XYZ file of C-alpha atoms in Angstrom:
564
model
C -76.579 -75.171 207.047
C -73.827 -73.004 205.478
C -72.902 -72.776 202.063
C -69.296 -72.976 203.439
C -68.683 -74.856 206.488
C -65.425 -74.210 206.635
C -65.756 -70.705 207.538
C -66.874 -72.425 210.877
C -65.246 -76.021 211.416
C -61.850 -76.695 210.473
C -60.887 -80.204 209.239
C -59.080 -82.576 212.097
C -55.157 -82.451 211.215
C -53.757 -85.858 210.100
C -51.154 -87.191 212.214
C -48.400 -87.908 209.477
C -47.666 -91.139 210.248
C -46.046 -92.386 207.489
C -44.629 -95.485 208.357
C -47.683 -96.014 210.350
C -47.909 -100.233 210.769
C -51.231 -100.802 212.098
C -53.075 -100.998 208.546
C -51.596 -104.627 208.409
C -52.423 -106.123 211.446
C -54.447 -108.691 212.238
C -56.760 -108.700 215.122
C -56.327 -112.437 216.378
C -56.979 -111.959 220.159
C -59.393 -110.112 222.500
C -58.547 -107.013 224.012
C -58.431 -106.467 228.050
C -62.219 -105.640 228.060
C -63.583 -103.628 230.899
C -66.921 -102.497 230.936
C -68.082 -98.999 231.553
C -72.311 -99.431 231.690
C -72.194 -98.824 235.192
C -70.916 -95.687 235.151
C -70.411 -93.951 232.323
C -73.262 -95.751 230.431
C -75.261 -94.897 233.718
C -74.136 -91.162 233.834
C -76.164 -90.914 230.270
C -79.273 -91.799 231.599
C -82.487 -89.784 231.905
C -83.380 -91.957 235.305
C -79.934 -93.134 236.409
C -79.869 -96.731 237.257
C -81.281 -97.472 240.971
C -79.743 -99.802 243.388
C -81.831 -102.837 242.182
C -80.867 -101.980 238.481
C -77.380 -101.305 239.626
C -76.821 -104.778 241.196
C -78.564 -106.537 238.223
C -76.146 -105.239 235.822
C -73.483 -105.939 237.656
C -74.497 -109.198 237.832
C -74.817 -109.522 234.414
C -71.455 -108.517 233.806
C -69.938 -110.855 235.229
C -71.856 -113.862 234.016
C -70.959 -112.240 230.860
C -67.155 -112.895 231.294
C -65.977 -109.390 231.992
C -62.775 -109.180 234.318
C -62.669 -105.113 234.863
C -65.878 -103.427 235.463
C -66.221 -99.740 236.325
C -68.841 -99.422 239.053
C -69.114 -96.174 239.508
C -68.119 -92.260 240.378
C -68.626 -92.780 244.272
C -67.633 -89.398 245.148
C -70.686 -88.113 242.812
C -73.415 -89.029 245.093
C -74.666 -91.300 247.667
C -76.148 -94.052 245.628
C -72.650 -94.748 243.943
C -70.836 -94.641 247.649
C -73.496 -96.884 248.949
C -73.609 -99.493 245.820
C -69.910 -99.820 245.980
C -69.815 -100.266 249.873
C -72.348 -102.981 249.175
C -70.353 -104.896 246.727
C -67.445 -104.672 249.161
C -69.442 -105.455 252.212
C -71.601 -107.669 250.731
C -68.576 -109.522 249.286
C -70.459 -109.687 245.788
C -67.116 -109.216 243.845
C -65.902 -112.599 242.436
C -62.449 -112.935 242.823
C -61.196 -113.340 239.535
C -63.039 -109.594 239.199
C -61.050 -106.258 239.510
C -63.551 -102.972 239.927
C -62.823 -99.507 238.575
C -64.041 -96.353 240.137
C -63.586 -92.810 238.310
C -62.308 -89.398 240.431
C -61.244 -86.408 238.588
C -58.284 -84.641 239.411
C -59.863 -83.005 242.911
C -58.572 -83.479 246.136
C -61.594 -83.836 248.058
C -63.186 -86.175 245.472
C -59.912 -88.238 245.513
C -59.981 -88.678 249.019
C -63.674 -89.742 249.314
C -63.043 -92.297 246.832
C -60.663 -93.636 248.820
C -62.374 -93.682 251.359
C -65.931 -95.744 249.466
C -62.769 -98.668 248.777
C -61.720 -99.510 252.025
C -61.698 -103.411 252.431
C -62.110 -103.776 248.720
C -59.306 -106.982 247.689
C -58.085 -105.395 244.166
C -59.610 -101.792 242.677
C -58.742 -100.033 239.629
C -59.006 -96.347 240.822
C -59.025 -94.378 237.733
C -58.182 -90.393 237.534
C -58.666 -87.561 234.725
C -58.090 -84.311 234.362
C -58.662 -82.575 230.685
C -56.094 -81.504 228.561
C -57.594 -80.508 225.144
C -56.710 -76.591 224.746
C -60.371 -75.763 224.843
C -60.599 -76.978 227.807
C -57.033 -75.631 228.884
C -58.003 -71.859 227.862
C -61.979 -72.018 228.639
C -62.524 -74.321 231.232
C -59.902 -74.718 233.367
C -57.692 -71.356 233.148
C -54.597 -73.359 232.683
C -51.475 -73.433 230.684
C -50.046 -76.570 229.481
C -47.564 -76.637 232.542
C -50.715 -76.187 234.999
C -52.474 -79.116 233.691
C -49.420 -81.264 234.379
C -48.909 -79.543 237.821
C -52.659 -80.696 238.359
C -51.988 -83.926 237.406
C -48.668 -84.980 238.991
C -50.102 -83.340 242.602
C -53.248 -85.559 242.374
C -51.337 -88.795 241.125
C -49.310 -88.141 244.037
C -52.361 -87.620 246.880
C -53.101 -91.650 245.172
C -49.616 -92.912 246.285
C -50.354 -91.571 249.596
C -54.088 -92.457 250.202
C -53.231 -96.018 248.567
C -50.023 -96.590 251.215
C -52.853 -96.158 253.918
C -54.034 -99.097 253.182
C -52.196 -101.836 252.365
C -54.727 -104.484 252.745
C -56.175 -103.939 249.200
C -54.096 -104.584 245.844
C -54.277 -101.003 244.024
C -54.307 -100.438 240.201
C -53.690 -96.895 239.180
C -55.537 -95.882 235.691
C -54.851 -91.959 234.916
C -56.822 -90.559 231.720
C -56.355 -87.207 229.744
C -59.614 -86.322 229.212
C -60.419 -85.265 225.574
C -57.163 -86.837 224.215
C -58.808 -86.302 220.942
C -58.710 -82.669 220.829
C -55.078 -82.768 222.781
C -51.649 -82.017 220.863
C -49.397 -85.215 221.039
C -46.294 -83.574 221.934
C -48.766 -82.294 224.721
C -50.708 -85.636 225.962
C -47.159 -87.681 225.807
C -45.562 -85.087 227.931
C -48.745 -85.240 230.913
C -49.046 -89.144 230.688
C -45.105 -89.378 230.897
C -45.504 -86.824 234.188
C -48.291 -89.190 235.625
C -46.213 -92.415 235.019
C -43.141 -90.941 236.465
C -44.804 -90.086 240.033
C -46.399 -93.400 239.649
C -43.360 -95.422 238.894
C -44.945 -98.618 237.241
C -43.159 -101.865 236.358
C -43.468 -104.580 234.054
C -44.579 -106.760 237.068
C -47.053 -104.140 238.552
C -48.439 -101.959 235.638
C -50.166 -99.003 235.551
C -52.931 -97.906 232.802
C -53.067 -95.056 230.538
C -56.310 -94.590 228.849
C -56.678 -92.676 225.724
C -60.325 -91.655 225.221
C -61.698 -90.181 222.250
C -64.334 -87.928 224.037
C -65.261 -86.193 221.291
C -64.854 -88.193 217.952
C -63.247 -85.498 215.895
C -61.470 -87.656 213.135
C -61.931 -90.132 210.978
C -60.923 -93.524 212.603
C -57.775 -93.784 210.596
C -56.566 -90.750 212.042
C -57.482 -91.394 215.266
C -55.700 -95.318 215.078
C -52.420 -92.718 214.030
C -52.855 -90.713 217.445
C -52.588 -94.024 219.303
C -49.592 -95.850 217.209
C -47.733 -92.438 218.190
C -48.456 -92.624 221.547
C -47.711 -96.288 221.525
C -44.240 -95.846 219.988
C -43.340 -92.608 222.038
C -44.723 -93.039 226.113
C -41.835 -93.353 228.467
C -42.524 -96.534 230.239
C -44.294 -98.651 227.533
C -43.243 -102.336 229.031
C -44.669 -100.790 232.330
C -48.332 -99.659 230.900
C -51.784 -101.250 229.862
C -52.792 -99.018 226.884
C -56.250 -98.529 227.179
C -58.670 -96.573 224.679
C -62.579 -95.495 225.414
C -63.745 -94.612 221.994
C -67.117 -92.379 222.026
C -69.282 -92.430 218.674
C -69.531 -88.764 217.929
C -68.875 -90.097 214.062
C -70.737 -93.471 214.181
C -67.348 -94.811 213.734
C -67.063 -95.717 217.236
C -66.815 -99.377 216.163
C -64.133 -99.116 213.468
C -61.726 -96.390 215.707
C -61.700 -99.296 218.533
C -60.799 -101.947 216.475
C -58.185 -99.639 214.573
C -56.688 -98.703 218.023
C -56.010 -102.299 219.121
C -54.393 -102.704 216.122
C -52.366 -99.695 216.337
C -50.958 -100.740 219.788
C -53.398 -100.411 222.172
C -54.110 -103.664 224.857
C -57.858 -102.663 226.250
C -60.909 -101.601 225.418
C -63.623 -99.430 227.460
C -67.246 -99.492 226.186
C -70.686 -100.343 227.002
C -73.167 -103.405 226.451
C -75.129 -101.976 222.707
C -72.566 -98.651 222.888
C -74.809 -96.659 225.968
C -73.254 -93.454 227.001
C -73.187 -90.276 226.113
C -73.869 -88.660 224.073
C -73.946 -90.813 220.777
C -73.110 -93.524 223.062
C -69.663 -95.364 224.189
C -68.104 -98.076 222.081
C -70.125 -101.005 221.583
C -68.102 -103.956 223.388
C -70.553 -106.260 221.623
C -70.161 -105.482 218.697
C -66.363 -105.640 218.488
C -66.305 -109.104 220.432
C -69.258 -110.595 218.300
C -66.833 -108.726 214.954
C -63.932 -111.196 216.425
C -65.952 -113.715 217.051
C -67.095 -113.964 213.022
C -63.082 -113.662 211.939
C -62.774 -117.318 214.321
C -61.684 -115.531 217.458
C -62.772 -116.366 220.788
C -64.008 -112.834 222.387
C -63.571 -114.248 226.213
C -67.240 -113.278 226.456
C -70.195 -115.017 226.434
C -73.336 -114.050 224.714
C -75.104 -116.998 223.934
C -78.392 -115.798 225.279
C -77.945 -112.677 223.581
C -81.753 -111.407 224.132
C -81.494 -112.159 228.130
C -78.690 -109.867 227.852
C -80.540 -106.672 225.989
C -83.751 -107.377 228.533
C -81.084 -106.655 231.172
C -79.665 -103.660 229.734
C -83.660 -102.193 228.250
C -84.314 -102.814 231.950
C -81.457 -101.404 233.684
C -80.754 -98.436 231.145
C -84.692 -97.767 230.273
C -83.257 -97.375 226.878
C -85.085 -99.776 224.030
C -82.110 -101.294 221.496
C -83.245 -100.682 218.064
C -84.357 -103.370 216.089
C -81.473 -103.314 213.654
C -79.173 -102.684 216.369
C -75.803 -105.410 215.056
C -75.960 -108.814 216.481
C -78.862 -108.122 218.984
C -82.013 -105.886 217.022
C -84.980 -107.883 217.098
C -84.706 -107.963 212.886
C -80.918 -108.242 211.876
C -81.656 -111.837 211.005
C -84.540 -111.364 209.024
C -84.459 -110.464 205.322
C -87.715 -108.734 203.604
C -86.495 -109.134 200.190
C -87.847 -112.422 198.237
C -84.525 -112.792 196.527
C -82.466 -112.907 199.753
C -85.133 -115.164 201.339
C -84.334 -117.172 197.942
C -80.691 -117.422 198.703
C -80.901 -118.127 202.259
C -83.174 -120.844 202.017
C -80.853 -122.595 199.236
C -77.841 -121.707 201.652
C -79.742 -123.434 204.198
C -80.547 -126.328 202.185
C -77.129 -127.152 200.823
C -75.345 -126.648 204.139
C -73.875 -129.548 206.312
C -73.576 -129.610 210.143
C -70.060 -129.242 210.276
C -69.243 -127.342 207.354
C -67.353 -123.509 207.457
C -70.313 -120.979 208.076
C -70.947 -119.116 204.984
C -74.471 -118.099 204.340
C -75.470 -114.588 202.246
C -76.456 -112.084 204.412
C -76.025 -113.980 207.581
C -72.312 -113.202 208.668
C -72.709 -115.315 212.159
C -75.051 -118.008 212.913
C -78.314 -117.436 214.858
C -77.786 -119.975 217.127
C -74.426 -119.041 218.651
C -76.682 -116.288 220.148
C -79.238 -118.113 221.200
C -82.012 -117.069 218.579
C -83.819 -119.786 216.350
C -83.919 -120.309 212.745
C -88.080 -119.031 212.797
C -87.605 -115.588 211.307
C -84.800 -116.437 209.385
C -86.123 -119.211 207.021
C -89.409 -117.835 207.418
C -88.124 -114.460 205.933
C -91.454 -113.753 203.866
C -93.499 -113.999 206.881
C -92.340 -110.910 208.082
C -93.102 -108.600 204.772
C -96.083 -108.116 205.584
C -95.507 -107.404 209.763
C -95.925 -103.746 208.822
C -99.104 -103.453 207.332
C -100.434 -106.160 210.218
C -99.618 -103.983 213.145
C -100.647 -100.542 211.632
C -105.206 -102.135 210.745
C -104.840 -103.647 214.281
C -103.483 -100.947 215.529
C -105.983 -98.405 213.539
C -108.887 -100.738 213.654
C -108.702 -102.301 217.086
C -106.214 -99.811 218.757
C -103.722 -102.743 219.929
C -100.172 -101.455 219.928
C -98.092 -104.980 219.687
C -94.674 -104.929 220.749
C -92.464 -105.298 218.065
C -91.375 -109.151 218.991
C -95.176 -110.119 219.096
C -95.561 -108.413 216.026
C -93.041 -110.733 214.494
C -94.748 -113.917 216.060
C -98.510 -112.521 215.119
C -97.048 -112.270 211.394
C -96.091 -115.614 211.036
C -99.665 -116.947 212.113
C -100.897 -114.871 209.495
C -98.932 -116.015 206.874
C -100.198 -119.228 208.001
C -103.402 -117.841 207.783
C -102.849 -116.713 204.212
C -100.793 -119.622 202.840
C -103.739 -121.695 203.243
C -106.568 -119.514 201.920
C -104.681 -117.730 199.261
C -106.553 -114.367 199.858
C -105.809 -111.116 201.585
C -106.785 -110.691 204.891
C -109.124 -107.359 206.347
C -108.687 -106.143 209.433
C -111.683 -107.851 210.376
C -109.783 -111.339 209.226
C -106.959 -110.297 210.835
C -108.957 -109.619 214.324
C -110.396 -113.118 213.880
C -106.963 -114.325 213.679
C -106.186 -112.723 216.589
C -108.809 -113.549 219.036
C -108.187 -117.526 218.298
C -104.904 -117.618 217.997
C -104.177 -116.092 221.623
C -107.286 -117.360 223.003
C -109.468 -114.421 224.431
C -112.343 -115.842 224.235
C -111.438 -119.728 225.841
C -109.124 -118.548 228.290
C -110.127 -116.560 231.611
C -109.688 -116.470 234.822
C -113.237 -115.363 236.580
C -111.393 -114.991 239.606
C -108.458 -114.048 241.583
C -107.658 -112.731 245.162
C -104.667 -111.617 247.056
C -105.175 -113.415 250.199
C -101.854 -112.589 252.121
C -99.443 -109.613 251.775
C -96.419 -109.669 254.216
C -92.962 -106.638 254.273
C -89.705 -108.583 253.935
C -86.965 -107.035 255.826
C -85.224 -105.510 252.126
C -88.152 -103.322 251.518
C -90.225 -105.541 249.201
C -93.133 -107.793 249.730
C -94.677 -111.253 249.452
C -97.899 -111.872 248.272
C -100.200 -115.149 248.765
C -102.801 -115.523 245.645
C -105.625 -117.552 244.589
C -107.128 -117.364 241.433
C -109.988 -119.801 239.387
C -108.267 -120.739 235.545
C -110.054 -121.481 232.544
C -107.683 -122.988 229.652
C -109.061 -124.601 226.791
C -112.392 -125.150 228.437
C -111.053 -126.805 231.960
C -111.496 -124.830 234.915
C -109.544 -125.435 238.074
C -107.947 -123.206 241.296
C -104.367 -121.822 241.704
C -102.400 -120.997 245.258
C -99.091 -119.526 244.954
C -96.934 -117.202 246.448
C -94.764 -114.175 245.264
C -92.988 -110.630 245.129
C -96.099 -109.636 243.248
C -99.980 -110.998 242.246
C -98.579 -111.532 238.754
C -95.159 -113.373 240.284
C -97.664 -115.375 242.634
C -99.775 -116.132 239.795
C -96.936 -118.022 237.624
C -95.693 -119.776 240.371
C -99.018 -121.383 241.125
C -100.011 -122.160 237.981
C -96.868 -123.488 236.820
C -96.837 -125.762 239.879
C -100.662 -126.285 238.620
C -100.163 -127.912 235.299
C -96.714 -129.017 236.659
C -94.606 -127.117 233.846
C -92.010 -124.473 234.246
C -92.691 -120.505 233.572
C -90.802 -117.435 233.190
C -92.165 -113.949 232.882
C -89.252 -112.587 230.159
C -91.038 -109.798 229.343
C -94.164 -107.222 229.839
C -96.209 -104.505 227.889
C -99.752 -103.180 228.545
C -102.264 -100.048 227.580
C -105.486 -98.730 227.597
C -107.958 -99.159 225.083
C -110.997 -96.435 225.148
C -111.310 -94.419 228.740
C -113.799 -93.672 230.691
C -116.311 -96.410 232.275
C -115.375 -98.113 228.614
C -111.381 -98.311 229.216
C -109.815 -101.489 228.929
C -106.709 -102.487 229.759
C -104.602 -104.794 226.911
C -101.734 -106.849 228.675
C -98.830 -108.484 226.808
C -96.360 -110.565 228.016
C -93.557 -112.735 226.382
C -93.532 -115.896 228.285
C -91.235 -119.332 228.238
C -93.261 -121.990 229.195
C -91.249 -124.896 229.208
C -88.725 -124.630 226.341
C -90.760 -122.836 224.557
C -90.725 -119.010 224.059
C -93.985 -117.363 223.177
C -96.226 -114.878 223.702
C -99.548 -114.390 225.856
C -102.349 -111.741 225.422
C -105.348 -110.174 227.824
C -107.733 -107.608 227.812
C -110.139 -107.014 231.146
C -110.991 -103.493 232.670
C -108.218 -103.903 235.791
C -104.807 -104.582 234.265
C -103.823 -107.198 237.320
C -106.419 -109.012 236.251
C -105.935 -108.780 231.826
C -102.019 -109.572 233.140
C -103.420 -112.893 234.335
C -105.629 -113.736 231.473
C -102.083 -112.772 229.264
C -100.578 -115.910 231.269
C -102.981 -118.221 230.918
C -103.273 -117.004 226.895
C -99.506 -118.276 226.673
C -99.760 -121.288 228.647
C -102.908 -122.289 226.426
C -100.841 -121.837 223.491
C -98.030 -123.749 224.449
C -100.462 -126.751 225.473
C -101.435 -126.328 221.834
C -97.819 -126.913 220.556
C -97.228 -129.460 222.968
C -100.154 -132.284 222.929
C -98.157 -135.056 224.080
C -97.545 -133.271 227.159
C -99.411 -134.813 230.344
C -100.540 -131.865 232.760
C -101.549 -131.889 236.259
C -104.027 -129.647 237.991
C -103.578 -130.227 241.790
């Protein structure tokens, strides 16, 4: 690093706003929110998202609550033409949802966009062009009056590919790319040039979105940048001011909340702030933020872990564990004197009463996560040390939610003997508490495997159980053996299961390699999790299932269960 950086960077000029007004507003309702994860979340992926993954997210969205999602860049490749024709032909757009597509400021690319929407109801169709002078003098080898040439022919070529067809109800969105690192003077005088070809009303608006690209500025300064433009576009009553904050800073958070105060009426971002290249505004975060001040977000996250499966499935991206709202330990307190005050908030609450707890600033349960790890706070200090002497000893790499589960048996473990536990003790632990030595299943056999017209497959299964020392058969039928598996025995024992979620390895190689399956199950209302270890990994999968469902029957003795 240089002993002086400014021989190299120069600071970000302040805006010198000095009757600037947003520092004392209040944020008392939502933004417009539109989500982004399908396409620029998606663009920042080492394996972009599939069709499969595509659909599921999209899916998600909208049980979510989001209105405006941006599905794609459809003149990029063929996947993102063919998922969008498949939402239009498939008629998988809810009406009460408007979808965005990107197209820079290209001709051709404009007019195959077009093209991907025909039939859609109501599309956002959303164009940029950059405008920082970097990208004026380097990139693009214009002056300030060819970018807005650029822009004003291409808003144009939308009026007239829009007119063709009438049949759909057309939003226009135009972005200056890198508004950031863009002069005012400069990005009022393109977005003024766009609106005037464009001709919005207050009945039929157009947006203007103001990204910040490249965070370059404290969030202060960058809340400035939009109360200017606020105050000075031509056409205000006629625009949706829109901002897509990126987290170059880590103040992605605090420059999106700062520009809805300063003016702006919509947010862009991504589920956990995916995107490139620190990631996108977090959308949960500020709605969950409003949320805590008494504001309804318009969102709905109250199976908050569902959600991050989704998006660790879709994106292949893991959200870290102190990740706000949603990381597997932002509930859970190490320290013995916060465990103190929690537990005394805890006990001198009443149902009813204003939520105020130390350390908590939302409740848990509004998510959809229990009260386990939080009361139990101590039962997590040592989760750590656990892991690494089964890990070292035993070479089992837990996933970091079983980890947290595992710990609190141990505690058990150690509340009741009062002495420290070897890794030894701790393998003990492990073998009876998850059952690998009274659960099995001897056998299993795929007796049927049949192509469904999609691509995928069915599979018939049967399988011999042992749980808790009673053997008995299982039939079923799935996408998969493991899929087949659950249904049978859950029709079996005549309970419910889910497969929520699924980790494996190898332990030794060779002749000697084993395989160690575990997978997070919900077996009746009950979330929990399942382990197996056998030399083929379809087969440790199914021990894993049984393992949970023998460890729910242990939680649940008053339940009757069937084996047909």
């Amino acid at each position: 690093m240089l002993k002086n950086p400014a021989a190299k960077y120069r600071a970000f000029p302040p805006v010198r706003l000095s009757d600037r007004t947003w520092p004392d507003a209040v944020l008392a309702k939502p933004p417009v929110w539109c989500s982004v994860d399908l396409r620029d979340g998606n663009q920042a992926l080492i394996e972009p998202m599939d069709i499969p993954r595509k659909l599921r997210m999209f899916e998600t969205l909208v049980k979510i609550g989001f209105k405006e999602i941006e599905v794609g860049f459809p003149s990029a490749s063929q996947v993102e033409f063919d998922f969008l024709r498949k939402l239009i032909e498939e008629d998988r757009i809810p009406a009460d949802v408007t979808i965005q597509v990107l197209t820079q400021a290209r001709e051709p690319l404009i007019r195959r966009t077009f093209e991907s929407l025909q039939g859609a109801r109501r599309v956002i169709v959303h164009l940029y062009n950059a405008t920082a002078p970097v990208m004026r003098k380097v990139v693009l080898g214009l002056d300030e009056d060819g970018i807005v040439d650029l822009a004003t022919s291409q808003a144009r070529l939308f009026r007239e590919l829009a007119a063709q067809q009438p049949e759909t109800d057309w939003v226009f969105q135009y972005s200056p790319e890198m508004f950031s690192g863009t002069e005012l003077a400069f990005a009022k005088r393109v977005v003024d040039a766009v609106t005037a070809v464009w001709q919005p009303t207050p009945q039929r608006k157009c947006i203007v979105n103001l990204p910040s690209t490249v965070e370059h500025s404290t969030p202060n300064i960058f809340a400035d940048m939009i109360e200017w433009m606020h105050r000075h576009l031509a056409r205000r009553d006629s625009i949706v001011l829109s901002v897509h904050p990126h987290n170059d800073r880590g103040t992605g958070t605090a420059a999106g909340e700062f520009a809805v105060m300063a003016g702006a009426d919509r947010l862009e971002g991504c589920l956990f702030g995916n995107g490139e290249r620190t990631g996108n505004l977090d959308l949960v975060n500020v709605a969950l933020n409003l949320y805590s001040q008494g504001v309804d977000p318009g969102l709905d996250f109250s199976d908050i872990d569902e959600i991050r499966r989704t998006v660790e499935h879709c994106n292949q991206i893991p959200v870290h564990p102190r990740h706000p709202y949603v990381g597997d330990l932002v509930y859970t307190s190490f320290s013995g004197s916060h465990q103190d005050a929690i537990k005394k908030a805890f006990a001198a609450r009443k149902e009813g009463d204003v939520w105020d707890m130390p350390y908590l600033p939302l409740d848990p349960k509004d998510l959809g996560r229990s009260y386990e790890a939080v009361i139990r706070v101590n039962s997590q200090s040592g989760k750590g040390g656990i892991s690494y002497l089964l890990e070292a000893e035993y070479q089992l790499e837990l996933p970091r939610r079983l980890q947290i589960e595992f710990s609190q048996v141990v505690q058990g473990v150690m509340d009741a003997s009062g002495k420290e536990l070897s890794a030894q003790d701790l393998w003990d632990v492990f073998e009876r508490e998850y059952g690998l030595k009274t659960t099995a299943v001897p056998q299993h056999q795929v007796l049927e495997e049949q192509r469904t017209a999609e691509g995928g497959s069915i599979v018939a299964l049967a399988a011999q159980v042992k749980i808790g020392g009673r053997a008995f058969g299982v039939r079923g039928t799935g996408n998969g053996p493991i899929d087949a598996f659950v249904e049978g025995l859950g029709r079996a024992i005549g309970e419910s299961i889910r497969v929520l979620d699924y980790h494996e390895h190898a332990i030794g190689s060779g002749a000697d390699a084993r395989a160690v399956a575990y997978l997070e199950l919900r077996v009746g209302d009950r979330t929990l999790f399942g382990v197996g270890m056998d030399s083929n990994i379809v087969a440790a999968s199914l021990k894993a299932i049984a393992s949970g469902v023998q460890r729910a029957r242990a939680h649940q003795k008053e339940t009757t269960w069937q084996t047909n």
